[in-house]
Coordinates of C-alpha atoms in Angstrom, one line a residue:
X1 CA 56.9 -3.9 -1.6
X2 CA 59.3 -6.3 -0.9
X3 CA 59.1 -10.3 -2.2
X4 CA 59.0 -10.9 1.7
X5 CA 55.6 -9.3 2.2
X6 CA 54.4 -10.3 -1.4
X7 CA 54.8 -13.9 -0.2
X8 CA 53.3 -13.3 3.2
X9 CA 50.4 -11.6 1.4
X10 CA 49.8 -14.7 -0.8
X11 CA 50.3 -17.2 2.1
X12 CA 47.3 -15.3 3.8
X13 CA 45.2 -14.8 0.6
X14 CA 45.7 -18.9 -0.1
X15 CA 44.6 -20.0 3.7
X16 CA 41.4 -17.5 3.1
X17 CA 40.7 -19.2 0.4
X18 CA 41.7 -22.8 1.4
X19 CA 39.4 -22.0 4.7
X20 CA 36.6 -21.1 2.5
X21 CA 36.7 -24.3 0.9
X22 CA 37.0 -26.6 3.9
X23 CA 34.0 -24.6 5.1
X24 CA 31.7 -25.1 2.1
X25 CA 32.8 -28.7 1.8
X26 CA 31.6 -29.0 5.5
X27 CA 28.6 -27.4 5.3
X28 CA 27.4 -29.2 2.6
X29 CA 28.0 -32.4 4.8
X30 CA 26.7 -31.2 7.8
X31 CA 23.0 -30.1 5.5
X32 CA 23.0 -34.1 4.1
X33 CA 23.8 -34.8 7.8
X34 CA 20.5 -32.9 8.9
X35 CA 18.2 -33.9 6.3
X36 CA 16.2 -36.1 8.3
X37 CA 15.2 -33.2 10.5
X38 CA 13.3 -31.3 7.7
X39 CA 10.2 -32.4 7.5
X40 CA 7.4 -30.2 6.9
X41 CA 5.7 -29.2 10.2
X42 CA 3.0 -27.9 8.6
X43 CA 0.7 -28.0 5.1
X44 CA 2.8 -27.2 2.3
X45 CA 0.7 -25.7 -0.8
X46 CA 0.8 -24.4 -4.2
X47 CA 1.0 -20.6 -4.7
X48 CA 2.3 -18.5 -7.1
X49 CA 4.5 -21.8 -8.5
X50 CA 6.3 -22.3 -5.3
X51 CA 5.3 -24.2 -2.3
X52 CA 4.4 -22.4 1.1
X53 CA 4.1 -23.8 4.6
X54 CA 1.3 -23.4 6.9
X55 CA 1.3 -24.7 10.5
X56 CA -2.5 -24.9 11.9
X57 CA -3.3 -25.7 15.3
X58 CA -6.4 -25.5 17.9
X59 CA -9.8 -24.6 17.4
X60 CA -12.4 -21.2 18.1
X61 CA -14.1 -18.8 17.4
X62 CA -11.0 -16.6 16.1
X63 CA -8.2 -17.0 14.1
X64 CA -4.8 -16.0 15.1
X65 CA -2.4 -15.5 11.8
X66 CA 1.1 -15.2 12.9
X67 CA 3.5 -13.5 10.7
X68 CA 7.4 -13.4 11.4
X69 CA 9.8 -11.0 11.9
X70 CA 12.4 -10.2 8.7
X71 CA 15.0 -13.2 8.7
X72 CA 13.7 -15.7 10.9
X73 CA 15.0 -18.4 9.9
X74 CA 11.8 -20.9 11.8
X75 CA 8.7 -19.2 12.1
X76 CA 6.5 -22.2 13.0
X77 CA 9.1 -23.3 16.0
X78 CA 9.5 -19.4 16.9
X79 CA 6.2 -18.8 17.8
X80 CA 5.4 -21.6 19.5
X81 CA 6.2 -20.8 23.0
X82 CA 3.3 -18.4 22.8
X83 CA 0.1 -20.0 20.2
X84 CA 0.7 -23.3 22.7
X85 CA -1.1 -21.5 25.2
X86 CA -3.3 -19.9 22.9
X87 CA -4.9 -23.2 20.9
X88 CA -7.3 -24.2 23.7
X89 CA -9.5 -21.0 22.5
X90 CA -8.1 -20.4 19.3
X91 CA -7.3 -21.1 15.8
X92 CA -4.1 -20.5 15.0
X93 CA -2.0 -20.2 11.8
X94 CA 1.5 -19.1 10.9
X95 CA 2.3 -18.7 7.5
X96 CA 5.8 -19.2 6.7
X97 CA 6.9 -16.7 3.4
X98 CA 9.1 -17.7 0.5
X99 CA 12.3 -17.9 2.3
X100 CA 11.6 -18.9 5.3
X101 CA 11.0 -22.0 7.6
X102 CA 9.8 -24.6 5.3
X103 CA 8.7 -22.9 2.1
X104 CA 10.6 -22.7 -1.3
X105 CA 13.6 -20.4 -1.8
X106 CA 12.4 -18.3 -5.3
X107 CA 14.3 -15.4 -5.7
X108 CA 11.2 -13.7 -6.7
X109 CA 9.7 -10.0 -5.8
X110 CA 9.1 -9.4 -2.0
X111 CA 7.2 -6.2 -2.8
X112 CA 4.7 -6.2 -0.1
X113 CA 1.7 -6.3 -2.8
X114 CA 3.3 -10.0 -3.5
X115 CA 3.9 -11.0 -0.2
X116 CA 0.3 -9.9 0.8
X117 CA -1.2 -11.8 -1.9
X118 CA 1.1 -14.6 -1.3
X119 CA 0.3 -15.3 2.5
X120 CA -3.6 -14.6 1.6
X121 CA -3.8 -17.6 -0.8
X122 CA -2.2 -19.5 1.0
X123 CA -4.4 -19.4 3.9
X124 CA -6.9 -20.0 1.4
X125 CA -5.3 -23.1 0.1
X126 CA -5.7 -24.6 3.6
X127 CA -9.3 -23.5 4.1
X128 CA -8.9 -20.7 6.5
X129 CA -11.4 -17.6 5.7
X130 CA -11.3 -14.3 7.0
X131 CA -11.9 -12.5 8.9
X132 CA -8.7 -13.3 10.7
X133 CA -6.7 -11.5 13.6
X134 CA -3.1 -10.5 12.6
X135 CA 0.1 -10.9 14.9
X136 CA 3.0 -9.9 13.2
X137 CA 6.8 -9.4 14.7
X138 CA 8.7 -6.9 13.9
X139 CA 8.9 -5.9 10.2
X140 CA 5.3 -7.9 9.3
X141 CA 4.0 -5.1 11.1
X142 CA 4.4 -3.4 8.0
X143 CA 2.4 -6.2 5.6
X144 CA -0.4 -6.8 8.2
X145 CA -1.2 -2.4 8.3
X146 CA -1.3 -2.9 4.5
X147 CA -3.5 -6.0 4.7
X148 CA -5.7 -3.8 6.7
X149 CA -5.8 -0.9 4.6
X150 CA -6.4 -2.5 1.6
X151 CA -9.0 -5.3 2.9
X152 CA -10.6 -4.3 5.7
X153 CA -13.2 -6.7 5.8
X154 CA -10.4 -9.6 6.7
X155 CA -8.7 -7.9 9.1
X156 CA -10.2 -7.9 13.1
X157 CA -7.6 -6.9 15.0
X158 CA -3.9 -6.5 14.9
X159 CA -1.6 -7.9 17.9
X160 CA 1.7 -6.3 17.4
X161 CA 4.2 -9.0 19.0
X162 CA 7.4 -6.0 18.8
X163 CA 6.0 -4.8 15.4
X164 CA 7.8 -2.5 13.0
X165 CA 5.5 0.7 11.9
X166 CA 6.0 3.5 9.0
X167 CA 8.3 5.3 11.6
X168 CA 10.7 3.0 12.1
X169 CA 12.1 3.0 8.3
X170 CA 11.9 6.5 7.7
X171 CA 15.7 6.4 8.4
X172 CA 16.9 2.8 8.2
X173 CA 20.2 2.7 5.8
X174 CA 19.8 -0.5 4.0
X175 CA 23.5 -2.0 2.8
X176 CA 23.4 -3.7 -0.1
X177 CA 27.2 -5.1 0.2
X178 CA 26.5 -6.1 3.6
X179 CA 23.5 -8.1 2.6
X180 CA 25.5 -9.7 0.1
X181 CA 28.2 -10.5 2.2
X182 CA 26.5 -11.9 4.7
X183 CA 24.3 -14.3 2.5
X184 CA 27.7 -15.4 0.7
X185 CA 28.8 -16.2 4.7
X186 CA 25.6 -18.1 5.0
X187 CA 25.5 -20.0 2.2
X188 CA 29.6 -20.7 2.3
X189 CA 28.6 -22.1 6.0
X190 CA 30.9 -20.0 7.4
X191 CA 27.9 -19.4 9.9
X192 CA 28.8 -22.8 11.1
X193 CA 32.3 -21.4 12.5
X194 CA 30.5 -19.3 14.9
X195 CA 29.7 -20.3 18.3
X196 CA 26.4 -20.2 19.3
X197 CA 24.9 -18.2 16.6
X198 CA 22.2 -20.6 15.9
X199 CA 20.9 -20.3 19.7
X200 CA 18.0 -18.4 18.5
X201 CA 16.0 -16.7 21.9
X202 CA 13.3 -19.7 21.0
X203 CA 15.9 -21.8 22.2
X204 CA 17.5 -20.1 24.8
X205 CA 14.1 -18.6 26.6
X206 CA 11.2 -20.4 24.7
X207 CA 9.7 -23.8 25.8
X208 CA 10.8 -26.1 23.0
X209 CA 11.8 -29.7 23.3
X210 CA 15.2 -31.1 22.3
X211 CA 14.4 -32.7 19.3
X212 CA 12.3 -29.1 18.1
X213 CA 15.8 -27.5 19.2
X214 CA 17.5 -29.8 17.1
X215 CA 15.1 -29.1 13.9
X216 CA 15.7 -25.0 14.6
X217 CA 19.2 -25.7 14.2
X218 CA 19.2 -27.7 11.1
X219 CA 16.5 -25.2 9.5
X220 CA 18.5 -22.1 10.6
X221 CA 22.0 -23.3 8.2
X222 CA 19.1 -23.5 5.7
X223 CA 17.0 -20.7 5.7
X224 CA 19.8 -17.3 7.1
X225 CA 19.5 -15.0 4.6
X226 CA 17.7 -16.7 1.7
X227 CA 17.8 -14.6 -1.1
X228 CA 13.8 -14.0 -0.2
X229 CA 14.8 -12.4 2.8
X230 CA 17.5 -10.6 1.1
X231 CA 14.8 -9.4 -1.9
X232 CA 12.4 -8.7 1.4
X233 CA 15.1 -6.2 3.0
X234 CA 15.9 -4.3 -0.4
X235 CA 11.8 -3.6 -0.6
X236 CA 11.3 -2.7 3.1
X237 CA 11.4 0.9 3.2
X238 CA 9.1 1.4 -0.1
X239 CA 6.3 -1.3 1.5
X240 CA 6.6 1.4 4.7
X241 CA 6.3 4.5 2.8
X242 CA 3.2 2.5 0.8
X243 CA 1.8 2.3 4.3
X244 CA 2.3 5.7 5.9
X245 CA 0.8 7.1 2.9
X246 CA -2.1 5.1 3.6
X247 CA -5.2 5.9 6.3
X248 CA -4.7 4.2 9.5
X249 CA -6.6 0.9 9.8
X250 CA -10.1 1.1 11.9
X251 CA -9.4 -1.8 14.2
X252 CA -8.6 -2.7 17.6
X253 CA -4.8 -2.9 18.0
X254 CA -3.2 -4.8 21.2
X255 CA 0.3 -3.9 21.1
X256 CA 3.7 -5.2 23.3
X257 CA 6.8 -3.6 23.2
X258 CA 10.1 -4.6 24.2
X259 CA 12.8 -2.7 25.9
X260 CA 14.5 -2.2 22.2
X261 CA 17.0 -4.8 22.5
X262 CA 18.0 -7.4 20.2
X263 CA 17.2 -6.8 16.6
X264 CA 15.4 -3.4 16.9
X265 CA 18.5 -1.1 16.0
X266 CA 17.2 1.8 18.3
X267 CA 17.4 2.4 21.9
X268 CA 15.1 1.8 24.7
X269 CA 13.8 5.3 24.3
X270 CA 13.9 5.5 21.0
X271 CA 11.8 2.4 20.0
X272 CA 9.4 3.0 22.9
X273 CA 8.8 6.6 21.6
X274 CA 8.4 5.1 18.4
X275 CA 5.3 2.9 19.5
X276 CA 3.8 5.4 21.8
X277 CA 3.6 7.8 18.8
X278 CA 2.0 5.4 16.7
X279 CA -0.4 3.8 19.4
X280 CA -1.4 7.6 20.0
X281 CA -2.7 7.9 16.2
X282 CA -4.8 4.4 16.7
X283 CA -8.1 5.3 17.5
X284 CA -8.2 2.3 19.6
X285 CA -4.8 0.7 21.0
X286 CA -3.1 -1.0 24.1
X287 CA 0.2 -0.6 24.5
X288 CA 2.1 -2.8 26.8
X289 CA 5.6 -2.3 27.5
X290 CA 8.0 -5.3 28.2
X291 CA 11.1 -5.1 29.7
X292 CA 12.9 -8.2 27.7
X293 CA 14.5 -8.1 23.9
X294 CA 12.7 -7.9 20.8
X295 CA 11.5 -11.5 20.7
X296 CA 9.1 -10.6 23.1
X297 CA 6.7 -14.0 22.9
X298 CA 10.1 -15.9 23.4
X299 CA 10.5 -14.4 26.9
X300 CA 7.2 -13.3 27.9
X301 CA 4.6 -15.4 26.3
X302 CA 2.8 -16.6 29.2
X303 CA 1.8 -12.9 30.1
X304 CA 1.9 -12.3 26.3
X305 CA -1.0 -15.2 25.7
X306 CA -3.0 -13.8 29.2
X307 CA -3.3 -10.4 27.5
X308 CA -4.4 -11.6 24.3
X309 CA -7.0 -13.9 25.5
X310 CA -8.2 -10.6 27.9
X311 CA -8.2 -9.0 24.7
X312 CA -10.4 -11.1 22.8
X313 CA -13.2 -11.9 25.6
X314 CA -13.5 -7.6 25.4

């Protein structure tokens, strides 16, 4: 190797390197900068020595407890395009995990017998009882099968907004280099060099305001790959196999599927299949297909919020 190409090589290590530290000095700006835009939307309590957020709106006979998909960053301000429509019947709550939205960062387990217990006492904190009807995205699908396998008594229904089941992990390949790279991105704020990547589909297709667009923003630089979500992904395919090995809950299931798209990792056959198969097992299940991306109650929660109230006058 010639001293030409040794020099060139250093040049390009030292600009990596010098770009890596404007970027951390920046983000670290740009987060004391956005400060004022994180404030608690919801009840923040005590449990398990960290504090949780709880967002609680509207009033009913039911209670609707909305759990996120894995790695959204705003649960509280993802939903909301769909429980606005829902809190002139209903009680809603969404429970933000460690990790996520408002809650504390811990770094602790994310086995799903922790985060179970975790998002029950925390509803608890706020004086919310069961029974209560689960709507999970995506990989909560997984937690609020468990919840209903192991309490039955608190679980009504399940509304799967694009949930994940059993099936759909059987053969995920989990990275654990990627996971670390792209929380070492995150928290570098190299995220912030990417245009556009904080235009979640909340904000793009949802119903938020400006300023609530603004506060998504600031709480996604915050909350993208926390090392709770990170701890969540490693435990994923376990918590499923926990699951499959369990009976299949005795509840009402109103399920929506997407076209695949946007976060599922399978095709439009392939994830359809997926939820046929598994609403074919439920002894009683509606499945509605949607033909929008995997945030489904970002694009389609008027007709989302219709179904749901159909399904609770039956």
């Amino acid at each position: 190797m010639t001293k030409r190409v040794l020099i060139i090589i250093a040049a390009i290590g030292l600009a990596f390197v010098l770009l890596l530290a404007v970027s951390a000095v920046n983000h670290q700006i740009q987060l004391k900068r956005e400060e004022p835009l994180i404030s608690p939307l919801g009840e923040m309590v005590e449990v398990d020595g960290g504090r949780m957020s709880v967002y609680m709106e509207g009033e009913g006979e039911d209670t609707l407890v909305f759990l996120s998909g894995g790695g959204t960053c705003s649960p509280i301000l993802d939903f909301k395009s769909l429980y606005s429509l829902l809190t002139d019947t209903c009680q809603i709550a969404v429970v933000e995990k460690f990790g996520y939205g408002f809650s504390d960062i811990t770094g602790k387990s994310r086995d799903i017998d922790a985060m179970l217990e975790q998002t029950r006492a925390a509803l608890t904190a706020v004086g919310l009882e069961p029974p209560y009807i689960l709507c999970p995205h995506s990989m909560s699908g997984i937690e609020a099968l468990y919840w209903a396998q192991k309490y039955p008594d608190e679980v009504s229904a399940i509304v799967g907004l694009d949930m994940s089941t059993p099936a759909a992990y059987e053969e995920l390949k989990i990275s654990g280099p990627l996971l670390r790279l792209l929380q070492f991105a995150a928290s570098a704020g190299i995220t912030r060099l990417i245009p556009g990547i904080s235009e979640s589909d909340a904000i793009q297709h949802g119903t938020l305001s400006e300023d609530e667009k603004d506060i998504y923003r600031a709480i996604f630089y915050r909350r993208t790959m926390t090392q709770d979500m990170v701890n969540e992904t490693q435990c994923i395919k376990d918590s499923a196999k926990m699951v499959a090995q369990g009976q299949m809950p005795n509840v009402p299931f109103l399920l929506f599927c997407s076209d695949g798209s946007g976060g599922t990792g399978f095709s439009k056959e392939d994830w359809r299949a997926i939820q046929s198969e598994f609403a074919a097992e439920c002894a009683d299940a509606q499945l509605i297909e949607l033909d929008c991306g995997h945030y489904v109650h970002d694009f389609e929660y008027e007709r989302i919020a219709a179904e749901i109230k159909d399904f609770l006058n039956r």
